[in-house]
Structure formats: structure tokens, C-alpha cells
Amino acid sequence: MKMPASPKPAARAPLTTQGLRLALELLLARHALALIAIGLPAVVLLWLTLAQLPAQGRELASLRARVKAPPPVVKAAPPQDPMAPFRAVLQPDDAKMEVARALWNDAAAAGLQPARVDYRNNPSNAAGFSRFDLTLPVAGPPDVIRQFAFSLLERHPGLALEKIELQREAAVQDQVEAQLAFVLLLEAPK
């Protein structure tokens, strides 16, 4: 037995504007609640997403700018030697005898009576300099001795006045005997 052949579906008519409208109305009438239940959250979600995009874009641009911009380079100041001013006044080691002769000559030129110049060389220390101790006993008026001592300090940059001892025989006497102790700071010999 032969089964009757199923009828062929009718060819669809081309979709027109009116046909599309009727199809949408039929879809809406049959599935209105389902479309509202799915469509409304989708519309709300779309609206929230579109409202957040500009703020997120600005934040993303700010983050990208911070990542792309290199951190500011702070150059450290070169380390300064705190002893630099001190080292600037150190005299060369071979200048010590010249300073000793200059003390004698300057005392005589100032009108003081130098007896002798005693000196002692001290070894270099860990700081990189050495001391050359000079003692100059002189006799003369106290104000001349004081001016002489301070003029030596101005003329010889590495010279320091360590001690002045004054002795007078009588209170009415204008002449005093003085022991001037100087220290000449020298560069350590290399």
C-alpha cells in the first residue's frame, strides 16, 4: 500500500511590510509575558552598561597614563666630603720647614726677640693628615705679640694657634716673655 504523499508546503509569499507587522503582532500576542520578562532586564542591563562605560573609559585612560608615564627620576646629589673645607687648608709636607723659617723671620721683623723655633713632626693619622708642632719663645710688648700671632694665622692657612703663655717679671714692666705654640696641618705624605 501506498501512502498518500504529504502535501507540499505552500511556497511562502515574499515578506512585505504588512506581513511583518502581522507576524510581530501575533508573536507579541502569543508571547508577550515571556518577551517582557526577558526584554525588560535586557534593556535595564544595557542601559546600566552604557551609563557606566564613560566612567570606566576615563578610569582606564587614567590607569594607562600612569602605567605609560615613567616614574620621575630623582637624581641623588653627589656625596659631598664634609672634610673638604678642612682639606683645603692642609699644606704640603715639604712646606713645614719654610713655615718654621717664616715664623722666625716674621718675629724678628715685628720687633720681637725670638730665642729659637722648636718643632716636632707627628706621624700621619687615619684621617689623612699630620701635625707639625712649632713652639716659638719670644719677648716683647703684649699687644705686639698678639698682633704678630694673629697675622701669622692670616698669612699661613694651615697654621693654628694652639697656646699662648705669657710671663712678666714685674707688673710695671712693658716687656713679657711669651711661648707661642702653633700647629701646622699637613697633607699626609704619599
C-alpha positions as a printed NumPy array, in Angstrom:
array([[  0.   ,   0.   ,   0.   ],
       [  0.991,   3.179,  -0.87 ],
       [  0.837,   6.012,   1.431],
       [ -0.617,   9.101,   0.222],
       [  2.028,  11.668,  -0.36 ],
       [  2.048,  14.538,   2.058],
       [  1.024,  17.769,   0.606],
       [  3.851,  20.078,  -0.229],
       [  4.027,  23.119,   1.855],
       [  2.884,  26.141,   0.114],
       [  5.585,  28.424,  -1.068],
       [  5.96 ,  31.359,   1.138],
       [  4.99 ,  34.649,  -0.169],
       [  7.558,  37.344,  -0.172],
       [  7.657,  39.229,   3.161],
       [  6.007,  42.564,   2.977],
       [  5.75 ,  45.338,   5.477],
       [  2.197,  44.419,   6.289],
       [  3.139,  40.762,   6.683],
       [  5.958,  41.606,   9.008],
       [  3.672,  43.755,  11.096],
       [  1.133,  40.947,  11.371],
       [  3.867,  38.454,  12.339],
       [  5.143,  40.767,  15.102],
       [  1.615,  41.355,  16.441],
       [  0.948,  37.612,  16.506],
       [  4.301,  36.994,  18.268],
       [  3.544,  39.711,  20.772],
       [  0.031,  38.42 ,  21.422],
       [  1.196,  34.84 ,  21.989],
       [  4.434,  35.525,  23.932],
       [  4.002,  38.997,  25.458],
       [  4.754,  37.973,  29.04 ],
       [  7.829,  35.994,  28.085],
       [  9.157,  38.847,  25.945],
       [  8.58 ,  41.346,  28.752],
       [ 10.238,  39.049,  31.295],
       [ 13.327,  38.658,  29.094],
       [ 13.347,  42.03 ,  27.361],
       [ 12.929,  44.31 ,  30.356],
       [ 16.   ,  43.003,  32.244],
       [ 17.968,  43.056,  28.997],
       [ 17.023,  46.722,  28.403],
       [ 17.879,  47.653,  32.027],
       [ 21.204,  45.799,  31.79 ],
       [ 22.006,  47.514,  28.503],
       [ 21.114,  50.925,  29.98 ],
       [ 23.33 ,  50.348,  33.064],
       [ 26.213,  49.157,  30.915],
       [ 26.009,  52.172,  28.641],
       [ 25.825,  54.527,  31.651],
       [ 28.985,  53.004,  33.174],
       [ 31.106,  52.963,  30.022],
       [ 32.193,  56.648,  30.05 ],
       [ 33.328,  56.476,  33.704],
       [ 35.173,  53.236,  33.094],
       [ 36.757,  54.707,  29.973],
       [ 38.068,  57.699,  31.943],
       [ 39.411,  55.426,  34.685],
       [ 41.036,  53.145,  32.117],
       [ 42.651,  56.135,  30.397],
       [ 43.954,  57.366,  33.758],
       [ 45.414,  53.948,  34.569],
       [ 47.046,  53.704,  31.156],
       [ 48.568,  57.159,  31.567],
       [ 50.05 ,  56.165,  34.939],
       [ 51.431,  52.924,  33.507],
       [ 52.917,  54.555,  30.41 ],
       [ 54.445,  57.548,  32.198],
       [ 57.793,  56.601,  33.669],
       [ 58.255,  57.484,  37.296],
       [ 60.032,  60.779,  37.832],
       [ 63.755,  60.289,  38.105],
       [ 65.192,  61.887,  41.2  ],
       [ 68.904,  62.366,  40.854],
       [ 70.755,  62.   ,  44.088],
       [ 73.114,  64.778,  44.898],
       [ 76.702,  63.695,  44.644],
       [ 78.045,  62.867,  48.052],
       [ 79.911,  65.786,  49.467],
       [ 83.016,  65.367,  51.503],
       [ 82.29 ,  67.029,  54.845],
       [ 86.034,  67.388,  55.331],
       [ 86.569,  69.322,  52.068],
       [ 86.952,  72.768,  53.732],
       [ 89.429,  71.271,  56.185],
       [ 91.418,  69.519,  53.465],
       [ 91.609,  72.798,  51.535],
       [ 93.859,  74.356,  54.209],
       [ 96.257,  71.433,  54.525],
       [ 99.757,  72.39 ,  53.454],
       [102.103,  70.097,  51.539],
       [104.505,  68.158,  53.746],
       [107.576,  69.8  ,  52.232],
       [106.346,  73.299,  53.262],
       [106.86 ,  72.731,  57.004],
       [110.46 ,  73.989,  57.202],
       [109.591,  77.061,  55.136],
       [106.845,  77.916,  57.648],
       [109.288,  77.422,  60.563],
       [111.773,  79.859,  58.94 ],
       [108.932,  82.291,  58.196],
       [107.907,  82.28 ,  61.882],
       [111.469,  83.214,  62.905],
       [111.814,  85.926,  60.249],
       [108.343,  87.405,  60.896],
       [109.018,  87.572,  64.661],
       [112.27 ,  89.439,  64.051],
       [110.55 ,  91.759,  61.534],
       [107.811,  92.531,  64.103],
       [110.429,  93.705,  66.589],
       [110.155,  90.678,  68.854],
       [113.223,  88.877,  70.068],
       [112.824,  85.22 ,  69.059],
       [115.015,  82.833,  71.018],
       [114.542,  79.757,  68.849],
       [111.923,  77.727,  66.979],
       [111.272,  74.272,  68.357],
       [109.433,  71.858,  66.138],
       [108.243,  68.292,  66.251],
       [106.866,  66.253,  63.384],
       [103.925,  63.979,  64.274],
       [103.126,  60.945,  62.125],
       [100.115,  60.834,  59.833],
       [ 96.839,  59.755,  61.326],
       [ 93.946,  57.771,  59.878],
       [ 92.217,  60.949,  58.687],
       [ 94.97 ,  61.552,  56.13 ],
       [ 96.842,  64.485,  57.637],
       [ 99.728,  65.055,  60.026],
       [100.605,  67.715,  62.584],
       [103.792,  69.725,  62.716],
       [104.106,  71.324,  66.161],
       [106.018,  74.629,  66.359],
       [106.935,  76.46 ,  69.558],
       [108.291,  79.977,  69.342],
       [109.505,  81.692,  72.512],
       [109.588,  85.5  ,  72.028],
       [109.924,  88.606,  74.171],
       [108.25 ,  91.944,  73.526],
       [105.192,  94.085,  74.283],
       [101.957,  92.02 ,  74.745],
       [ 99.954,  93.856,  72.081],
       [102.719,  93.336,  69.505],
       [102.879,  89.619,  70.375],
       [ 99.106,  89.297,  69.962],
       [ 99.112,  91.126,  66.595],
       [102.07 ,  89.031,  65.453],
       [100.328,  85.735,  66.359],
       [ 97.121,  86.644,  64.555],
       [ 98.947,  87.969,  61.491],
       [100.689,  84.594,  61.185],
       [ 97.324,  82.846,  61.137],
       [ 96.182,  85.031,  58.258],
       [ 99.367,  84.506,  56.224],
       [ 99.663,  80.726,  56.656],
       [ 96.341,  78.94 ,  56.007],
       [ 97.249,  75.608,  57.604],
       [ 98.575,  77.186,  60.802],
       [ 96.589,  77.069,  64.042],
       [ 97.425,  78.809,  67.309],
       [ 97.329,  76.167,  69.999],
       [ 98.554,  78.071,  73.056],
       [ 99.949,  81.391,  74.27 ],
       [101.718,  81.519,  77.624],
       [102.712,  84.958,  78.897],
       [105.116,  85.647,  81.745],
       [106.064,  89.038,  83.151],
       [108.814,  89.68 ,  85.705],
       [107.126,  92.728,  87.238],
       [103.683,  94.321,  86.811],
       [105.139,  97.624,  85.722],
       [107.278,  96.067,  83.025],
       [106.188,  96.557,  79.377],
       [108.045,  93.523,  78.101],
       [106.696,  89.976,  78.505],
       [108.097,  86.619,  77.62 ],
       [105.7  ,  84.514,  75.576],
       [105.608,  80.911,  74.48 ],
       [103.602,  80.686,  71.246],
       [102.612,  77.149,  70.325],
       [101.399,  76.629,  66.757],
       [100.27 ,  73.572,  64.854],
       [100.76 ,  73.339,  61.115],
       [ 98.364,  70.867,  59.498],
       [ 99.973,  68.964,  56.652],
       [ 98.811,  66.604,  53.963],
       [ 99.856,  63.059,  54.736],
       [102.941,  62.13 ,  52.711],
       [102.07 ,  59.878,  49.83 ]])
